[in-house]
mmCIF file of C-alpha atoms in Angstrom:
data_model
loop_
_atom_site.group_PDB
_atom_site.id
_atom_site.type_symbol
_atom_site.label_atom_id
_atom_site.label_comp_id
_atom_site.label_asym_id
_atom_site.label_seq_id
_atom_site.Cartn_x
_atom_site.Cartn_y
_atom_site.Cartn_z
ATOM 1 C CA MET A 13 -5.479 5.615 4.839
ATOM 2 C CA SER A 14 -3.576 4.307 8.458
ATOM 3 C CA PRO A 15 -4.794 1.342 9.861
ATOM 4 C CA GLU A 16 -7.159 1.822 13.198
ATOM 5 C CA THR A 17 -8.437 -0.216 15.524
ATOM 6 C CA MET A 18 -11.892 -1.128 16.369
ATOM 7 C CA LYS A 19 -14.041 -2.211 19.529
ATOM 8 C CA LEU A 20 -15.733 -5.289 18.624
ATOM 9 C CA ARG A 21 -19.539 -3.597 18.898
ATOM 10 C CA ASP A 22 -18.203 -1.273 16.011
ATOM 11 C CA ILE A 23 -17.955 -4.134 13.133
ATOM 12 C CA LYS A 24 -20.597 -4.381 10.956
ATOM 13 C CA LYS A 25 -22.185 -7.179 9.195
ATOM 14 C CA CYS A 26 -21.021 -8.060 5.995
ATOM 15 C CA ASP A 27 -22.963 -5.674 3.523
ATOM 16 C CA GLU A 28 -23.082 -8.585 0.785
ATOM 17 C CA CYS A 29 -24.381 -11.840 2.454
ATOM 18 C CA GLY A 30 -25.990 -10.098 5.482
ATOM 19 C CA LYS A 31 -24.013 -12.218 8.061
ATOM 20 C CA GLY A 32 -21.609 -11.727 10.937
ATOM 21 C CA VAL A 33 -18.191 -11.254 9.741
ATOM 22 C CA LEU A 34 -17.244 -14.334 11.688
ATOM 23 C CA HIS A 35 -19.296 -16.955 10.259
ATOM 24 C CA THR A 36 -16.183 -18.419 7.836
ATOM 25 C CA GLY A 37 -14.740 -19.024 11.345
ATOM 26 C CA VAL A 38 -11.821 -16.743 10.033
ATOM 27 C CA PRO A 39 -11.138 -13.815 12.353
ATOM 28 C CA LEU A 40 -10.878 -11.171 9.465
ATOM 29 C CA PHE A 41 -12.882 -8.883 7.228
ATOM 30 C CA TRP A 42 -12.146 -6.541 4.670
ATOM 31 C CA ARG A 43 -13.340 -2.905 4.913
ATOM 32 C CA VAL A 44 -13.404 -1.413 1.621
ATOM 33 C CA ARG A 45 -13.863 2.442 0.287
ATOM 34 C CA VAL A 46 -15.177 2.242 -3.399
ATOM 35 C CA GLU A 47 -14.902 5.514 -5.076
ATOM 36 C CA ARG A 48 -16.294 5.946 -8.876
ATOM 37 C CA PHE A 49 -14.784 8.728 -11.136
ATOM 38 C CA GLY A 50 -15.423 9.867 -15.016
ATOM 39 C CA ILE A 51 -13.098 11.377 -17.268
ATOM 40 C CA ASP A 52 -14.404 14.291 -19.112
ATOM 41 C CA MET A 53 -13.472 13.096 -22.797
ATOM 42 C CA ARG A 54 -13.743 16.762 -23.834
ATOM 43 C CA GLU A 55 -10.585 17.740 -21.781
ATOM 44 C CA VAL A 56 -8.712 14.251 -23.140
ATOM 45 C CA ARG A 57 -10.046 15.339 -27.102
ATOM 46 C CA GLN A 58 -8.307 18.611 -26.579
ATOM 47 C CA LEU A 59 -5.309 17.215 -24.984
ATOM 48 C CA HIS A 60 -4.796 15.143 -27.506
ATOM 49 C CA GLY A 61 -4.996 17.869 -30.463
ATOM 50 C CA LEU A 62 -2.693 19.668 -29.098
ATOM 51 C CA GLU A 63 -0.151 16.832 -28.481
ATOM 52 C CA MET A 64 -0.489 16.003 -32.308
ATOM 53 C CA MET A 65 -0.373 19.698 -33.028
ATOM 54 C CA LEU A 66 3.220 20.010 -31.116
ATOM 55 C CA GLY A 67 4.484 16.417 -32.100
ATOM 56 C CA SER A 68 4.882 14.981 -28.223
ATOM 57 C CA PRO A 69 2.485 14.380 -25.417
ATOM 58 C CA SER A 70 5.196 16.011 -23.110
ATOM 59 C CA LEU A 71 5.367 19.375 -24.843
ATOM 60 C CA ALA A 72 1.623 19.114 -24.677
ATOM 61 C CA ASP A 73 1.166 18.452 -21.368
ATOM 62 C CA VAL A 74 3.872 21.533 -20.462
ATOM 63 C CA PHE A 75 1.555 23.974 -22.773
ATOM 64 C CA SER A 76 -1.903 22.440 -21.720
ATOM 65 C CA PRO A 77 -4.048 24.364 -18.995
ATOM 66 C CA GLU A 78 -4.344 22.843 -15.859
ATOM 67 C CA ARG A 79 -8.017 21.821 -15.728
ATOM 68 C CA ASP A 80 -9.243 18.831 -14.003
ATOM 69 C CA ALA A 81 -10.331 16.270 -16.419
ATOM 70 C CA VAL A 82 -11.676 13.913 -13.639
ATOM 71 C CA ARG A 83 -14.001 14.237 -11.276
ATOM 72 C CA PRO A 84 -15.800 11.781 -8.617
ATOM 73 C CA VAL A 85 -19.387 11.079 -9.993
ATOM 74 C CA MET A 86 -20.609 9.521 -6.803
ATOM 75 C CA ASP A 87 -19.950 10.014 -2.751
ATOM 76 C CA ALA A 88 -17.389 7.153 -1.898
ATOM 77 C CA VAL A 89 -18.889 3.869 -0.191
ATOM 78 C CA GLU A 90 -17.691 2.122 2.173
ATOM 79 C CA LEU A 91 -18.415 -1.439 2.698
ATOM 80 C CA THR A 92 -17.363 -4.528 5.174
ATOM 81 C CA LEU A 93 -17.118 -7.895 3.591
ATOM 82 C CA CYS A 94 -16.512 -11.396 5.035
ATOM 83 C CA GLU A 95 -13.737 -13.642 3.565
ATOM 84 C CA GLU A 96 -16.286 -15.649 1.631
ATOM 85 C CA CYS A 97 -17.899 -13.266 0.449
ATOM 86 C CA MET A 98 -14.976 -10.940 -0.760
ATOM 87 C CA SER A 99 -13.211 -14.467 -2.230
ATOM 88 C CA GLY A 100 -15.517 -13.264 -5.164
ATOM 89 C CA ARG A 101 -18.143 -16.149 -5.805
ATOM 90 C CA GLY A 102 -20.375 -13.896 -7.318
ATOM 91 C CA LEU A 103 -19.638 -10.504 -5.753
ATOM 92 C CA GLY A 104 -21.369 -7.735 -8.250
ATOM 93 C CA LEU A 105 -19.394 -4.628 -6.753
ATOM 94 C CA ALA A 106 -21.352 -2.032 -8.634
ATOM 95 C CA ALA A 107 -24.604 -3.575 -7.591
ATOM 96 C CA LEU A 108 -23.529 -4.258 -3.710
ATOM 97 C CA VAL A 109 -22.136 -0.283 -4.021
ATOM 98 C CA GLU A 110 -25.120 1.298 -5.130
ATOM 99 C CA ARG A 111 -27.437 -0.874 -2.849
ATOM 100 C CA THR A 112 -25.242 -0.127 -0.008
ATOM 101 C CA ALA A 113 -25.376 4.116 -1.014
ATOM 102 C CA ARG A 114 -29.426 3.764 -1.120
ATOM 103 C CA ALA A 115 -29.159 2.095 2.479
ATOM 104 C CA SER A 116 -27.102 4.762 3.835
ATOM 105 C CA GLY A 117 -28.750 7.394 2.341
ATOM 106 C CA GLU A 118 -25.549 8.502 0.052
ATOM 107 C CA ASP A 119 -26.867 8.206 -2.853
ATOM 108 C CA ASP A 120 -25.845 11.133 -4.847
ATOM 109 C CA THR A 121 -26.855 10.055 -8.236
ATOM 110 C CA SER A 122 -29.380 12.652 -8.598
ATOM 111 C CA ASN A 123 -27.263 15.365 -9.236
ATOM 112 C CA PRO A 124 -24.264 14.166 -10.989
ATOM 113 C CA ALA A 125 -21.097 16.603 -11.359
ATOM 114 C CA PRO A 126 -21.560 17.757 -15.368
ATOM 115 C CA ILE A 127 -19.157 15.967 -17.384
ATOM 116 C CA ASP A 128 -18.570 14.723 -21.032
ATOM 117 C CA VAL A 129 -18.185 10.946 -21.200
ATOM 118 C CA ASN A 130 -19.035 10.852 -24.962
ATOM 119 C CA CYS A 131 -16.257 8.788 -26.337
ATOM 120 C CA VAL A 132 -15.168 8.615 -30.393
ATOM 121 C CA LYS A 133 -16.022 5.004 -31.580
ATOM 122 C CA SER A 134 -13.496 3.439 -33.124
ATOM 123 C CA GLY A 135 -13.565 0.856 -35.915
ATOM 124 C CA PRO A 136 -16.121 0.523 -38.922
ATOM 125 C CA SER A 137 -19.669 1.750 -37.977
#
């Protein structure tokens, strides 16, 4: 992602506090792109099984079929944050991303990509 210039009129308000990004007096702000991915645990288990059979993760990587095990589970969300909000005072990033996605009409959680995210539990049950 290369830096780009912007016109002053193109600067949005902070997605967290709703104020203009200059309200802190600092002439800096953050534009953050957030993406969320899921790992298909069935693919992970298959690769791990092959590693155990061959005795080497390197060999298993060579002999395993090239399948996509990581898929996006939501559309990317771009946030504008002032310095104060980005400094972390109570920033709930997941809630902010969800709220921003809904407001922009990009909420694609109704039809997520199929993915097996079930993990094998470890430890005593």
